[in-house]
Amino acid sequence: MTRRRYIILLLLLVLVLAAWTFVPQPSQQTDEAFSTPSPLNTAAPRSYRLGFTPFPYEISMEAVNWVYDTLAEDSDVIMQHFDNGVPWPEALMGEPYSDNIMNDWEMRRSLTPPDHAIILSMTPIAFFRDGIALYRGDQDDMPLPAPWDSYAFEDPEVSTAYFNHLHRAIEYFQPDYLVMGIEVNMLLSKRPDLWAGYVEMQQLVYDKLKTLYPELPMMVSVLGMAYFPQYAPEYDDLPAQLAGLEQLLPYSDYFAISLYPYLSSLVDGIPPHFFHDLFALAGDKPIAISETGYPAQILQMQTVDYTFPGTPERQNAYITGLLAQADAYDFQFIVNFVLRDYDALYEAIGGGDLAAVWRDTGLYDENGQPRLVLESWRQTLARPYMP
């Protein structure tokens, strides 16, 4: 793994965070809403897997190895998360992918623990969730070449290329789960004019892949806070979001949620009804947390008036509460996106608000020391997995 690729990975994180725009409002809860962790079931089997992405905490091969070695012990599923463009022309024509792509794929596959399940996560939507994903070739997220810069989601070239890309990635990684779109409902909020074309493409690609892989769970993920405009007012069209979800769920095997409740007005806690209201949207679909996290340290932003009073105790309460919900609702998996705090990476790129958003959401701190929540996580992981 080269230094250049690590820098690219870091820039990907920053760009993804840039896609998160939120307007903090006055606190909605008292601190009592987050003072006591939910009781854990420490004996019964669990229906869900627990995992992380292999995102490194600094620019070094030592960091990569540490993350893979540690998640081998502290998880039973790994999410290989690709939110950095699609090789559109090569995928359409069945041509070889660039060394940039294949070296990355080979590194990830070779380091993945052999006894771990794999979640393959890809998306046809751009980082900012405002159009078609950019081009991945010799570099990540390059401008779309002609004629791809003029295509819409519903164009047959786009659906064919994306189907081919997912097919090739499935054959390569042999995943146990496929996320075929990341936080897709953000597109509905940012570019509602593109939504119908995206849904048409999603349905077509899902149907074709299901014919080839009928036993592989396939899903798109949605941003959970978009269904709570009272806490995330930038998502102010709840009827449109609910209608969009109705279009998605028939072509998504799970209700997969990207959940970061601290990126909202829920600064001092989570309302008792929050999880119930969110998971009720699943209908009869199994529930999965495709990515989540919660800061264990204070998050203070400079460009917006926002301070989140993160502590290890609050992180523990959130994750422990989510584990209790996983038992109650028979989740399929939970992915805490960051394994170890990335303060070293944060400093390497000069800091800034956007890079800080996930910095302190690891279950290990920046020095590699376990956080309070890791005990509950490990207790749950030690329970037998029985899907």
CSV table of C-alpha atoms in Angstrom, one decimal:
chain,number,residue,atom,x,y,z
A,1,MET,CA,0.0,0.0,0.0
A,2,THR,CA,1.5,3.3,-1.1
A,3,ARG,CA,1.4,6.6,0.7
A,4,ARG,CA,-0.5,8.0,-2.2
A,5,ARG,CA,-3.3,5.5,-1.8
A,6,TYR,CA,-3.6,6.2,1.9
A,7,ILE,CA,-3.9,9.9,1.1
A,8,ILE,CA,-6.6,9.1,-1.3
A,9,LEU,CA,-8.4,7.0,1.3
A,10,LEU,CA,-8.2,9.9,3.7
A,11,LEU,CA,-9.5,12.3,1.1
A,12,LEU,CA,-12.4,9.9,0.5
A,13,LEU,CA,-13.3,10.2,4.1
A,14,VAL,CA,-13.2,14.0,4.0
A,15,LEU,CA,-15.4,14.0,0.9
A,16,VAL,CA,-17.9,11.6,2.3
A,17,LEU,CA,-18.1,13.8,5.4
A,18,ALA,CA,-18.6,16.8,3.2
A,19,ALA,CA,-21.7,15.2,1.9
A,20,TRP,CA,-23.2,15.4,5.4
A,21,THR,CA,-24.7,18.8,5.8
A,22,PHE,CA,-26.7,19.4,8.9
A,23,VAL,CA,-28.1,22.4,10.7
A,24,PRO,CA,-27.8,21.9,14.5
A,25,GLN,CA,-30.8,23.0,16.4
A,26,PRO,CA,-31.4,23.5,20.2
A,27,SER,CA,-31.0,20.3,22.2
A,28,GLN,CA,-34.1,18.0,22.2
A,29,GLN,CA,-33.4,15.9,25.2
A,30,THR,CA,-32.0,16.1,28.7
A,31,ASP,CA,-28.8,14.3,29.8
A,32,GLU,CA,-31.0,11.7,31.5
A,33,ALA,CA,-31.9,10.3,28.1
A,34,PHE,CA,-28.4,9.0,27.9
A,35,SER,CA,-27.2,8.3,31.4
A,36,THR,CA,-27.8,4.5,31.7
A,37,PRO,CA,-26.7,1.9,29.2
A,38,SER,CA,-29.4,-0.6,28.2
A,39,PRO,CA,-29.0,-4.1,29.8
A,40,LEU,CA,-27.3,-6.6,27.5
A,41,ASN,CA,-28.3,-10.1,26.9
A,42,THR,CA,-25.0,-11.9,27.5
A,43,ALA,CA,-26.2,-15.5,27.2
A,44,ALA,CA,-28.6,-16.1,24.3
A,45,PRO,CA,-27.4,-16.6,20.7
A,46,ARG,CA,-27.4,-13.5,18.5
A,47,SER,CA,-28.9,-13.2,15.0
A,48,TYR,CA,-26.5,-10.5,13.8
A,49,ARG,CA,-22.9,-10.1,13.0
A,50,LEU,CA,-20.6,-7.4,14.4
A,51,GLY,CA,-18.0,-5.6,12.3
A,52,PHE,CA,-16.0,-2.7,11.1
A,53,THR,CA,-14.5,-1.3,7.9
A,54,PRO,CA,-10.7,-1.5,7.7
A,55,PHE,CA,-10.3,2.3,7.6
A,56,PRO,CA,-6.7,3.0,8.9
A,57,TYR,CA,-6.0,5.4,11.7
A,58,GLU,CA,-2.7,6.8,10.1
A,59,ILE,CA,-0.7,6.7,6.9
A,60,SER,CA,1.3,3.5,7.4
A,61,MET,CA,1.3,-0.1,6.6
A,62,GLU,CA,1.6,-0.7,10.3
A,63,ALA,CA,-1.8,0.9,10.8
A,64,VAL,CA,-3.4,-1.2,8.1
A,65,ASN,CA,-2.0,-4.4,9.6
A,66,TRP,CA,-3.1,-3.3,13.1
A,67,VAL,CA,-6.6,-2.7,11.9
A,68,TYR,CA,-7.0,-6.0,10.1
A,69,ASP,CA,-5.3,-7.9,13.0
A,70,THR,CA,-7.6,-6.3,15.5
A,71,LEU,CA,-10.8,-6.6,13.7
A,72,ALA,CA,-10.0,-10.3,13.2
A,73,GLU,CA,-10.4,-10.6,17.0
A,74,ASP,CA,-13.1,-8.0,17.6
A,75,SER,CA,-15.6,-8.8,14.8
A,76,ASP,CA,-17.0,-11.6,12.7
A,77,VAL,CA,-17.8,-9.5,9.6
A,78,ILE,CA,-15.8,-6.9,7.6
A,79,MET,CA,-17.3,-4.3,5.4
A,80,GLN,CA,-15.2,-3.6,2.3
A,81,HIS,CA,-16.6,-0.1,1.5
A,82,PHE,CA,-16.1,1.5,-1.9
A,83,ASP,CA,-17.4,5.1,-2.2
A,84,ASN,CA,-14.8,6.3,-4.6
A,85,GLY,CA,-16.2,6.1,-8.2
A,86,VAL,CA,-17.0,3.4,-10.7
A,87,PRO,CA,-14.9,2.3,-13.7
A,88,TRP,CA,-17.8,3.0,-16.0
A,89,PRO,CA,-16.3,2.5,-19.5
A,90,GLU,CA,-14.3,-0.6,-18.5
A,91,ALA,CA,-17.3,-2.2,-16.7
A,92,LEU,CA,-19.5,-1.6,-19.7
A,93,MET,CA,-17.1,-3.1,-22.2
A,94,GLY,CA,-15.8,-5.9,-20.0
A,95,GLU,CA,-12.2,-4.5,-20.2
A,96,PRO,CA,-9.5,-4.9,-17.5
A,97,TYR,CA,-9.6,-2.6,-14.6
A,98,SER,CA,-6.7,-0.2,-13.8
A,99,ASP,CA,-3.9,-1.2,-11.5
A,100,ASN,CA,-5.2,1.3,-9.0
A,101,ILE,CA,-8.4,-0.7,-8.6
A,102,MET,CA,-6.9,-4.2,-8.8
A,103,ASN,CA,-4.1,-3.5,-6.4
A,104,ASP,CA,-6.6,-2.1,-3.9
A,105,TRP,CA,-8.9,-5.1,-4.4
A,106,GLU,CA,-6.0,-7.6,-4.0
A,107,MET,CA,-4.8,-5.9,-0.8
A,108,ARG,CA,-8.2,-6.0,0.8
A,109,ARG,CA,-8.9,-9.6,-0.2
A,110,SER,CA,-5.5,-10.8,1.0
A,111,LEU,CA,-5.8,-9.2,4.4
A,112,THR,CA,-9.5,-10.1,5.1
A,113,PRO,CA,-9.6,-12.7,7.9
A,114,PRO,CA,-10.6,-16.0,6.3
A,115,ASP,CA,-13.2,-16.8,8.9
A,116,HIS,CA,-15.0,-13.4,8.6
A,117,ALA,CA,-18.1,-12.8,6.6
A,118,ILE,CA,-17.8,-10.0,4.0
A,119,ILE,CA,-20.1,-7.1,3.3
A,120,LEU,CA,-19.3,-5.7,-0.1
A,121,SER,CA,-20.5,-2.1,-0.2
A,122,MET,CA,-20.5,-0.1,-3.5
A,123,THR,CA,-22.6,2.7,-5.0
A,124,PRO,CA,-23.5,4.2,-8.3
A,125,ILE,CA,-24.1,7.6,-6.7
A,126,ALA,CA,-21.5,10.3,-6.2
A,127,PHE,CA,-19.9,11.2,-2.9
A,128,PHE,CA,-22.1,14.2,-2.5
A,129,ARG,CA,-25.1,12.2,-3.3
A,130,ASP,CA,-26.0,14.5,-6.1
A,131,GLY,CA,-25.5,12.5,-9.3
A,132,ILE,CA,-23.9,9.6,-10.9
A,133,ALA,CA,-20.7,8.4,-9.3
A,134,LEU,CA,-17.5,9.8,-10.7
A,135,TYR,CA,-15.0,7.7,-12.7
A,136,ARG,CA,-12.5,5.4,-11.0
A,137,GLY,CA,-9.5,4.5,-13.1
A,138,ASP,CA,-5.9,5.3,-12.6
A,139,GLN,CA,-7.1,7.5,-9.7
A,140,ASP,CA,-10.2,7.6,-7.7
A,141,ASP,CA,-13.1,10.0,-8.3
A,142,MET,CA,-11.9,11.5,-11.6
A,143,PRO,CA,-14.2,13.5,-13.8
A,144,LEU,CA,-16.6,11.5,-15.9
A,145,PRO,CA,-15.2,11.1,-19.4
A,146,ALA,CA,-17.5,11.7,-22.4
A,147,PRO,CA,-20.1,10.4,-23.1
A,148,TRP,CA,-20.5,9.4,-19.4
A,149,ASP,CA,-20.7,13.0,-18.3
A,150,SER,CA,-24.0,13.3,-20.2
A,151,TYR,CA,-25.6,10.0,-19.1
A,152,ALA,CA,-28.5,9.7,-16.6
A,153,PHE,CA,-29.2,6.9,-14.2
A,154,GLU,CA,-31.9,5.5,-16.4
A,155,ASP,CA,-29.7,5.3,-19.5
A,156,PRO,CA,-29.1,1.6,-20.5
A,157,GLU,CA,-25.3,2.1,-20.5
A,158,VAL,CA,-25.3,3.1,-16.9
A,159,SER,CA,-27.4,0.2,-15.6
A,160,THR,CA,-25.5,-2.3,-17.8
A,161,ALA,CA,-22.1,-1.0,-16.6
A,162,TYR,CA,-23.1,-1.0,-12.9
A,163,PHE,CA,-24.5,-4.5,-13.2
A,164,ASN,CA,-21.3,-5.6,-14.8
A,165,HIS,CA,-19.2,-3.9,-12.1
A,166,LEU,CA,-21.1,-5.5,-9.3
A,167,HIS,CA,-21.0,-8.9,-11.0
A,168,ARG,CA,-17.2,-8.6,-11.3
A,169,ALA,CA,-16.8,-7.5,-7.7
A,170,ILE,CA,-19.1,-10.3,-6.4
A,171,GLU,CA,-17.0,-12.9,-8.2
A,172,TYR,CA,-13.8,-11.4,-6.9
A,173,PHE,CA,-14.7,-10.9,-3.2
A,174,GLN,CA,-17.3,-13.6,-2.8
A,175,PRO,CA,-19.3,-11.6,-0.3
A,176,ASP,CA,-21.9,-12.7,2.1
A,177,TYR,CA,-23.9,-9.5,1.8
A,178,LEU,CA,-24.1,-6.8,-0.9
A,179,VAL,CA,-24.8,-3.2,-0.4
A,180,MET,CA,-25.4,-1.9,-3.9
A,181,GLY,CA,-26.1,1.7,-3.0
A,182,ILE,CA,-24.9,3.9,-0.1
A,183,GLU,CA,-27.2,6.4,1.6
A,184,VAL,CA,-29.3,6.5,-1.5
A,185,ASN,CA,-32.1,8.6,0.0
A,186,MET,CA,-29.7,11.6,0.2
A,187,LEU,CA,-30.0,11.7,-3.6
A,188,LEU,CA,-33.8,12.2,-3.2
A,189,SER,CA,-33.2,15.1,-0.9
A,190,LYS,CA,-30.4,16.8,-2.9
A,191,ARG,CA,-31.5,16.0,-6.5
A,192,PRO,CA,-35.2,14.9,-6.5
A,193,ASP,CA,-35.2,15.3,-10.3
A,194,LEU,CA,-32.8,12.4,-10.6
A,195,TRP,CA,-34.7,10.1,-8.2
A,196,ALA,CA,-37.0,8.3,-10.7
A,197,GLY,CA,-34.1,7.5,-13.0
A,198,TYR,CA,-32.1,6.1,-10.1
A,199,VAL,CA,-35.0,3.9,-8.8
A,200,GLU,CA,-35.5,2.6,-12.3
A,201,MET,CA,-31.8,1.6,-12.5
A,202,GLN,CA,-31.8,0.1,-9.0
A,203,GLN,CA,-34.7,-2.1,-9.8
A,204,LEU,CA,-33.2,-3.3,-13.0
A,205,VAL,CA,-29.8,-4.1,-11.6
A,206,TYR,CA,-31.3,-5.8,-8.5
A,207,ASP,CA,-33.5,-8.1,-10.6
A,208,LYS,CA,-30.6,-9.1,-12.9
A,209,LEU,CA,-28.3,-9.8,-10.0
A,210,LYS,CA,-30.9,-11.8,-8.1
A,211,THR,CA,-31.2,-14.1,-11.1
A,212,LEU,CA,-27.5,-14.9,-10.8
A,213,TYR,CA,-27.2,-14.9,-7.0
A,214,PRO,CA,-30.6,-15.7,-5.5
A,215,GLU,CA,-29.2,-16.5,-2.1
A,216,LEU,CA,-27.0,-13.4,-1.7
A,217,PRO,CA,-28.7,-10.7,0.5
A,218,MET,CA,-28.7,-7.5,-1.6
A,219,MET,CA,-29.7,-4.1,-0.3
A,220,VAL,CA,-29.3,-0.3,-0.5
A,221,SER,CA,-28.6,1.7,2.6
A,222,VAL,CA,-30.5,4.8,3.6
A,223,LEU,CA,-29.6,7.7,5.9
A,224,GLY,CA,-31.7,7.1,9.0
A,225,MET,CA,-31.8,10.7,10.2
A,226,ALA,CA,-33.6,11.7,6.9
A,227,TYR,CA,-36.8,10.3,8.4
A,228,PHE,CA,-36.6,12.6,11.4
A,229,PRO,CA,-36.9,16.2,10.1
A,230,GLN,CA,-37.7,17.3,13.7
A,231,TYR,CA,-34.1,16.5,14.5
A,232,ALA,CA,-32.5,16.9,11.1
A,233,PRO,CA,-34.4,19.8,9.5
A,234,GLU,CA,-32.3,19.8,6.3
A,235,TYR,CA,-34.4,16.7,5.4
A,236,ASP,CA,-37.7,18.7,5.4
A,237,ASP,CA,-39.8,16.6,3.1
A,238,LEU,CA,-40.8,13.5,5.1
A,239,PRO,CA,-43.7,12.5,2.8
A,240,ALA,CA,-41.2,12.4,-0.2
A,241,GLN,CA,-38.7,10.3,1.9
A,242,LEU,CA,-41.4,7.8,2.9
A,243,ALA,CA,-42.6,7.5,-0.6
A,244,GLY,CA,-39.0,7.0,-1.8
A,245,LEU,CA,-38.6,4.2,0.8
A,246,GLU,CA,-41.7,2.5,-0.5
A,247,GLN,CA,-40.1,2.4,-3.9
A,248,LEU,CA,-36.8,1.0,-2.6
A,249,LEU,CA,-37.8,-1.7,-0.2
A,250,PRO,CA,-39.2,-4.2,-2.8
A,251,TYR,CA,-35.8,-4.2,-4.3
A,252,SER,CA,-33.7,-4.3,-1.1
A,253,ASP,CA,-33.6,-7.5,0.9
A,254,TYR,CA,-32.8,-5.6,4.1
A,255,PHE,CA,-33.8,-2.3,5.6
A,256,ALA,CA,-30.1,-1.2,5.9
A,257,ILE,CA,-29.5,2.0,7.8
A,258,SER,CA,-26.6,4.5,8.0
A,259,LEU,CA,-27.1,5.9,11.4
A,260,TYR,CA,-25.2,8.8,13.0
A,261,PRO,CA,-27.7,10.4,15.4
A,262,TYR,CA,-25.2,12.9,16.7
A,263,LEU,CA,-25.2,14.7,13.3
A,264,SER,CA,-28.5,16.2,14.2
A,265,SER,CA,-30.1,18.2,17.1
A,266,LEU,CA,-30.0,15.1,19.3
A,267,VAL,CA,-27.0,16.5,21.2
A,268,ASP,CA,-27.9,15.4,24.7
A,269,GLY,CA,-29.5,12.0,24.1
A,270,ILE,CA,-31.8,9.9,22.0
A,271,PRO,CA,-35.6,10.0,22.7
A,272,PRO,CA,-37.1,6.7,24.0
A,273,HIS,CA,-39.3,6.4,20.9
A,274,PHE,CA,-36.5,7.0,18.4
A,275,PHE,CA,-35.4,3.5,17.7
A,276,HIS,CA,-39.0,2.2,17.6
A,277,ASP,CA,-40.1,4.8,15.1
A,278,LEU,CA,-37.0,4.2,12.9
A,279,PHE,CA,-37.3,0.4,12.8
A,280,ALA,CA,-41.0,0.5,12.2
A,281,LEU,CA,-40.2,1.8,8.7
A,282,ALA,CA,-38.7,-1.6,7.9
A,283,GLY,CA,-42.1,-3.2,7.4
A,284,ASP,CA,-41.4,-6.9,7.0
A,285,LYS,CA,-37.8,-6.5,6.0
A,286,PRO,CA,-34.9,-7.6,8.2
A,287,ILE,CA,-32.9,-4.7,9.7
A,288,ALA,CA,-29.2,-4.0,9.4
A,289,ILE,CA,-27.0,-1.1,10.5
A,290,SER,CA,-24.8,-0.7,7.5
A,291,GLU,CA,-22.7,1.9,9.3
A,292,THR,CA,-22.8,3.8,12.5
A,293,GLY,CA,-20.6,5.5,15.1
A,294,TYR,CA,-20.7,7.8,18.2
A,295,PRO,CA,-18.1,10.1,19.5
A,296,ALA,CA,-16.3,9.3,22.8
A,297,GLN,CA,-14.8,12.8,23.0
A,298,ILE,CA,-16.0,16.3,22.6
A,299,LEU,CA,-16.7,17.2,18.9
A,300,GLN,CA,-16.5,21.0,18.4
A,301,MET,CA,-16.8,22.6,15.0
A,302,GLN,CA,-15.6,26.1,14.1
A,303,THR,CA,-17.4,26.8,10.8
A,304,VAL,CA,-20.8,26.0,12.3
A,305,ASP,CA,-22.0,26.6,15.8
A,306,TYR,CA,-22.0,23.0,16.9
A,307,THR,CA,-20.5,21.2,19.9
A,308,PHE,CA,-21.3,17.6,20.7
A,309,PRO,CA,-20.4,16.6,24.3
A,310,GLY,CA,-19.1,13.1,23.5
A,311,THR,CA,-17.7,11.0,26.3
A,312,PRO,CA,-16.8,7.3,26.6
A,313,GLU,CA,-19.9,6.8,28.8
A,314,ARG,CA,-22.2,8.3,26.1
A,315,GLN,CA,-20.6,6.2,23.4
A,316,ASN,CA,-21.1,3.1,25.6
A,317,ALA,CA,-24.7,4.0,26.2
A,318,TYR,CA,-25.4,4.4,22.5
A,319,ILE,CA,-23.7,1.3,21.3
A,320,THR,CA,-25.0,-0.8,24.2
A,321,GLY,CA,-28.5,0.5,23.4
A,322,LEU,CA,-28.1,-0.4,19.8
A,323,LEU,CA,-27.0,-3.9,20.7
A,324,ALA,CA,-30.1,-4.3,22.8
A,325,GLN,CA,-32.2,-3.1,19.9
A,326,ALA,CA,-30.4,-5.7,17.7
A,327,ASP,CA,-31.6,-8.4,20.0
A,328,ALA,CA,-35.1,-7.0,20.1
A,329,TYR,CA,-35.4,-6.7,16.3
A,330,ASP,CA,-33.3,-9.6,15.2
A,331,PHE,CA,-30.8,-7.5,13.2
A,332,GLN,CA,-28.6,-9.0,10.5
A,333,PHE,CA,-25.5,-7.0,11.2
A,334,ILE,CA,-24.0,-3.8,12.8
A,335,VAL,CA,-21.0,-2.1,11.4
A,336,ASN,CA,-19.2,0.5,13.5
A,337,PHE,CA,-17.4,2.3,10.7
A,338,VAL,CA,-14.2,3.3,12.5
A,339,LEU,CA,-12.3,0.8,14.6
A,340,ARG,CA,-9.7,3.1,16.0
A,341,ASP,CA,-9.7,6.9,16.4
A,342,TYR,CA,-7.8,8.5,13.5
A,343,ASP,CA,-6.2,11.5,15.3
A,344,ALA,CA,-2.9,10.9,13.5
A,345,LEU,CA,-4.7,11.1,10.1
A,346,TYR,CA,-6.5,14.1,11.2
A,347,GLU,CA,-3.3,15.9,12.0
A,348,ALA,CA,-1.6,14.7,8.8
A,349,ILE,CA,-4.2,16.6,6.7
A,350,GLY,CA,-4.3,19.7,8.8
A,351,GLY,CA,-7.4,19.1,10.8
A,352,GLY,CA,-10.6,20.9,10.1
A,353,ASP,CA,-14.3,20.4,10.9
A,354,LEU,CA,-15.1,17.8,8.3
A,355,ALA,CA,-12.2,15.5,9.1
A,356,ALA,CA,-13.2,15.7,12.8
A,357,VAL,CA,-16.7,14.3,12.4
A,358,TRP,CA,-15.8,10.6,12.8
A,359,ARG,CA,-12.4,11.0,14.3
A,360,ASP,CA,-13.3,9.9,17.9
A,361,THR,CA,-15.9,7.2,17.1
A,362,GLY,CA,-13.6,4.3,17.3
A,363,LEU,CA,-13.9,1.5,19.9
A,364,TYR,CA,-10.2,2.1,20.5
A,365,ASP,CA,-8.8,5.5,21.2
A,366,GLU,CA,-6.1,7.1,19.2
A,367,ASN,CA,-3.4,5.3,21.2
A,368,GLY,CA,-4.9,1.9,20.6
A,369,GLN,CA,-6.4,1.6,24.1
A,370,PRO,CA,-9.8,0.0,24.4
A,371,ARG,CA,-12.8,2.2,25.1
A,372,LEU,CA,-15.4,1.5,27.7
A,373,VAL,CA,-17.8,0.2,25.1
A,374,LEU,CA,-15.5,-2.5,23.9
A,375,GLU,CA,-16.3,-4.7,26.9
A,376,SER,CA,-20.0,-4.8,25.9
A,377,TRP,CA,-19.1,-5.3,22.2
A,378,ARG,CA,-16.9,-8.2,23.1
A,379,GLN,CA,-19.5,-9.8,25.4
A,380,THR,CA,-22.0,-9.7,22.6
A,381,LEU,CA,-19.5,-11.0,20.0
A,382,ALA,CA,-18.7,-14.0,22.3
A,383,ARG,CA,-22.3,-15.1,22.1
A,384,PRO,CA,-23.0,-17.8,19.5
A,385,TYR,CA,-24.0,-16.5,16.1
A,386,MET,CA,-27.3,-18.2,15.0
A,387,PRO,CA,-28.9,-16.4,12.0
